[in-house]
Amino acid sequence: VWDRGNNNLTNSNLVEQTYENGYVDENGDPVRVLSRDPVNYVGGEFGWFFELPDNGERSVTNPVVRGGIVFFNSFVPVDDPCSVGGFGFRFAVDIINGGTPDEVAIDTNNDGVIDEKDKATNATGTAASITAIRQEGFLPEPVFIEDIAYTAETPSKVQGLKEPPTGRFSWQELLQ
């Protein structure tokens, strides 16, 4: 949300991203892919949102912004109030529109390389970057060390940060 001090923000001022159904990873496991509807920040829209679809699902960690991607985890508790446990989703969404990132952000197949194999496909063969993958158990806040994200005991490679350019950017003549 772009907070400009306007206390009248409602969902009508935000763009809703929705889940694209039918996407699976290379193993055939279902994954989450979000729409990429644009947000018109100049035209009166103040950000984006999306619903967490599973019963009782909630965001349980602080979001971490890294290179234009927002990383956070959700948790879905078991339905039985007398039981413990559950599962969660590791999310990576575009910071500008809240949708699926343009480029693959996470090594979802854990082969150590971020490439086209880390995309999801649907029944028509359309490929898309993955927004969220399911992981069993409670997922703590992700911690990043270089291009590795640690969530619980499961590390995964993430898109590395771009190196800032080096060298002279400009010059100015100093006169005395």
CSV table of C-alpha atoms in Angstrom, one decimal:
chain,number,residue,atom,x,y,z
A,1,VAL,CA,0.0,0.0,0.0
A,2,TRP,CA,1.3,3.4,-0.9
A,3,ASP,CA,0.4,5.3,2.2
A,4,ARG,CA,-0.1,9.0,1.4
A,5,GLY,CA,-1.8,9.8,4.7
A,6,ASN,CA,-5.2,9.1,3.2
A,7,ASN,CA,-7.4,7.5,5.8
A,8,ASN,CA,-10.1,6.6,3.3
A,9,LEU,CA,-8.3,3.6,1.7
A,10,THR,CA,-10.5,0.6,0.9
A,11,ASN,CA,-10.2,-2.4,-1.4
A,12,SER,CA,-11.7,-0.2,-4.1
A,13,ASN,CA,-8.4,1.9,-4.1
A,14,LEU,CA,-6.3,-1.3,-4.4
A,15,VAL,CA,-5.8,-3.7,-7.3
A,16,GLU,CA,-6.8,-7.3,-6.5
A,17,GLN,CA,-4.5,-10.0,-7.8
A,18,THR,CA,-6.2,-13.4,-8.3
A,19,TYR,CA,-4.9,-16.9,-8.5
A,20,GLU,CA,-4.5,-18.5,-11.8
A,21,ASN,CA,-5.9,-22.1,-11.5
A,22,GLY,CA,-4.4,-25.3,-12.8
A,23,TYR,CA,-0.7,-24.6,-12.5
A,24,VAL,CA,1.7,-27.4,-11.5
A,25,ASP,CA,5.5,-27.6,-11.1
A,26,GLU,CA,7.7,-30.0,-13.0
A,27,ASN,CA,6.8,-32.8,-10.6
A,28,GLY,CA,3.1,-32.3,-11.2
A,29,ASP,CA,2.5,-30.8,-7.7
A,30,PRO,CA,0.1,-27.9,-7.6
A,31,VAL,CA,1.6,-24.4,-7.1
A,32,ARG,CA,0.2,-20.9,-6.8
A,33,VAL,CA,0.5,-18.4,-9.6
A,34,LEU,CA,-1.0,-14.9,-9.3
A,35,SER,CA,-2.3,-12.5,-12.0
A,36,ARG,CA,-0.2,-9.5,-12.9
A,37,ASP,CA,-2.8,-6.8,-13.2
A,38,PRO,CA,-1.1,-3.4,-13.3
A,39,VAL,CA,-1.5,-0.8,-10.5
A,40,ASN,CA,-2.1,2.7,-11.7
A,41,TYR,CA,-0.4,4.7,-8.9
A,42,VAL,CA,-0.8,8.0,-10.9
A,43,GLY,CA,-4.5,7.4,-11.5
A,44,GLY,CA,-5.7,6.9,-7.9
A,45,GLU,CA,-4.8,3.3,-7.1
A,46,PHE,CA,-2.7,2.9,-4.0
A,47,GLY,CA,-1.4,-0.6,-4.2
A,48,TRP,CA,-2.5,-4.2,-4.4
A,49,PHE,CA,-3.8,-7.1,-2.4
A,50,PHE,CA,-4.7,-10.8,-2.7
A,51,GLU,CA,-6.6,-13.2,-0.6
A,52,LEU,CA,-5.1,-16.2,1.1
A,53,PRO,CA,-7.4,-18.9,-0.1
A,54,ASP,CA,-7.1,-21.8,2.4
A,55,ASN,CA,-9.3,-22.0,5.4
A,56,GLY,CA,-7.5,-20.3,8.3
A,57,GLU,CA,-4.5,-19.3,6.2
A,58,ARG,CA,-2.7,-16.2,7.5
A,59,SER,CA,0.6,-14.4,6.9
A,60,VAL,CA,2.8,-15.2,9.9
A,61,THR,CA,6.1,-13.5,9.1
A,62,ASN,CA,7.3,-10.0,8.4
A,63,PRO,CA,7.7,-9.5,4.7
A,64,VAL,CA,11.3,-9.2,3.4
A,65,VAL,CA,11.8,-7.0,0.3
A,66,ARG,CA,14.8,-8.1,-1.8
A,67,GLY,CA,15.5,-6.8,-5.3
A,68,GLY,CA,12.0,-5.9,-6.2
A,69,ILE,CA,10.5,-9.1,-4.8
A,70,VAL,CA,8.5,-9.4,-1.5
A,71,PHE,CA,9.2,-12.7,0.3
A,72,PHE,CA,6.9,-13.8,3.1
A,73,ASN,CA,5.4,-17.0,4.5
A,74,SER,CA,1.8,-18.1,5.4
A,75,PHE,CA,0.5,-20.8,7.7
A,76,VAL,CA,-2.5,-23.0,7.5
A,77,PRO,CA,-3.3,-24.7,10.8
A,78,VAL,CA,-4.9,-28.1,11.0
A,79,ASP,CA,-8.7,-28.0,11.3
A,80,ASP,CA,-8.8,-30.0,14.6
A,81,PRO,CA,-8.4,-27.5,17.4
A,82,CYS,CA,-7.0,-30.3,19.6
A,83,SER,CA,-4.2,-31.1,17.1
A,84,VAL,CA,-1.0,-29.3,16.4
A,85,GLY,CA,0.7,-28.8,13.0
A,86,GLY,CA,-0.2,-27.6,9.6
A,87,PHE,CA,1.5,-26.4,6.5
A,88,GLY,CA,2.4,-23.1,4.8
A,89,PHE,CA,3.3,-21.4,1.6
A,90,ARG,CA,6.5,-19.6,0.8
A,91,PHE,CA,5.6,-16.5,-1.3
A,92,ALA,CA,7.6,-14.4,-3.7
A,93,VAL,CA,5.6,-11.6,-5.2
A,94,ASP,CA,6.4,-8.5,-7.3
A,95,ILE,CA,6.7,-5.4,-5.1
A,96,ILE,CA,5.0,-3.1,-7.7
A,97,ASN,CA,1.9,-5.0,-8.5
A,98,GLY,CA,1.7,-7.9,-6.0
A,99,GLY,CA,1.5,-10.5,-8.8
A,100,THR,CA,3.8,-13.3,-9.9
A,101,PRO,CA,7.3,-11.9,-10.6
A,102,ASP,CA,8.2,-11.4,-14.3
A,103,GLU,CA,11.3,-13.6,-13.8
A,104,VAL,CA,11.7,-16.8,-11.9
A,105,ALA,CA,12.6,-15.8,-8.3
A,106,ILE,CA,13.1,-19.2,-6.5
A,107,ASP,CA,14.7,-22.4,-7.4
A,108,THR,CA,11.5,-24.4,-6.9
A,109,ASN,CA,13.0,-27.8,-8.1
A,110,ASN,CA,16.1,-27.5,-5.8
A,111,ASP,CA,18.6,-28.3,-8.6
A,112,GLY,CA,20.8,-25.3,-7.6
A,113,VAL,CA,19.9,-23.4,-10.8
A,114,ILE,CA,17.2,-20.8,-11.4
A,115,ASP,CA,15.9,-21.4,-14.9
A,116,GLU,CA,12.9,-22.3,-17.0
A,117,LYS,CA,12.5,-25.6,-15.2
A,118,ASP,CA,11.5,-23.6,-12.1
A,119,LYS,CA,8.3,-22.3,-13.9
A,120,ALA,CA,4.9,-23.8,-13.6
A,121,THR,CA,2.7,-24.9,-16.5
A,122,ASN,CA,-1.0,-25.4,-16.9
A,123,ALA,CA,-3.0,-27.7,-19.1
A,124,THR,CA,-2.6,-25.5,-22.2
A,125,GLY,CA,1.2,-25.5,-21.7
A,126,THR,CA,1.4,-21.9,-20.6
A,127,ALA,CA,4.4,-21.3,-18.4
A,128,ALA,CA,4.5,-18.8,-15.6
A,129,SER,CA,6.8,-18.0,-12.7
A,130,ILE,CA,5.7,-19.5,-9.4
A,131,THR,CA,4.3,-17.2,-6.7
A,132,ALA,CA,4.1,-19.7,-3.8
A,133,ILE,CA,5.1,-23.2,-3.0
A,134,ARG,CA,3.7,-25.4,-0.3
A,135,GLN,CA,5.9,-26.6,2.6
A,136,GLU,CA,5.0,-28.8,5.5
A,137,GLY,CA,5.1,-27.4,9.1
A,138,PHE,CA,5.4,-23.9,10.4
A,139,LEU,CA,7.5,-21.6,8.3
A,140,PRO,CA,9.5,-18.9,10.2
A,141,GLU,CA,10.6,-15.7,8.6
A,142,PRO,CA,12.9,-16.2,5.7
A,143,VAL,CA,16.6,-15.3,6.2
A,144,PHE,CA,18.9,-14.6,3.2
A,145,ILE,CA,22.6,-15.2,2.9
A,146,GLU,CA,23.7,-14.1,-0.5
A,147,ASP,CA,21.5,-16.0,-3.0
A,148,ILE,CA,20.2,-18.6,-0.5
A,149,ALA,CA,16.9,-18.2,1.4
A,150,TYR,CA,16.6,-20.2,4.6
A,151,THR,CA,13.0,-21.1,5.7
A,152,ALA,CA,13.1,-23.6,8.6
A,153,GLU,CA,15.5,-26.3,7.6
A,154,THR,CA,14.9,-26.0,3.9
A,155,PRO,CA,17.3,-23.7,2.0
A,156,SER,CA,16.5,-22.7,-1.5
A,157,LYS,CA,18.4,-20.6,-4.1
A,158,VAL,CA,16.8,-17.3,-4.9
A,159,GLN,CA,17.6,-14.8,-7.7
A,160,GLY,CA,20.8,-12.9,-6.8
A,161,LEU,CA,20.9,-9.2,-6.3
A,162,LYS,CA,22.2,-7.2,-9.2
A,163,GLU,CA,25.7,-5.8,-8.6
A,164,PRO,CA,25.8,-2.0,-8.5
A,165,PRO,CA,27.9,-0.6,-11.4
A,166,THR,CA,31.4,0.5,-10.5
A,167,GLY,CA,33.6,3.2,-11.9
A,168,ARG,CA,33.0,6.8,-12.6
A,169,PHE,CA,29.4,7.9,-13.1
A,170,SER,CA,30.0,11.5,-13.7
A,171,TRP,CA,32.6,14.2,-13.1
A,172,GLN,CA,32.6,17.8,-12.2
A,173,GLU,CA,35.4,20.4,-12.7
A,174,LEU,CA,36.4,22.1,-9.5
A,175,LEU,CA,37.5,25.7,-9.9
A,176,GLN,CA,39.3,27.8,-7.4
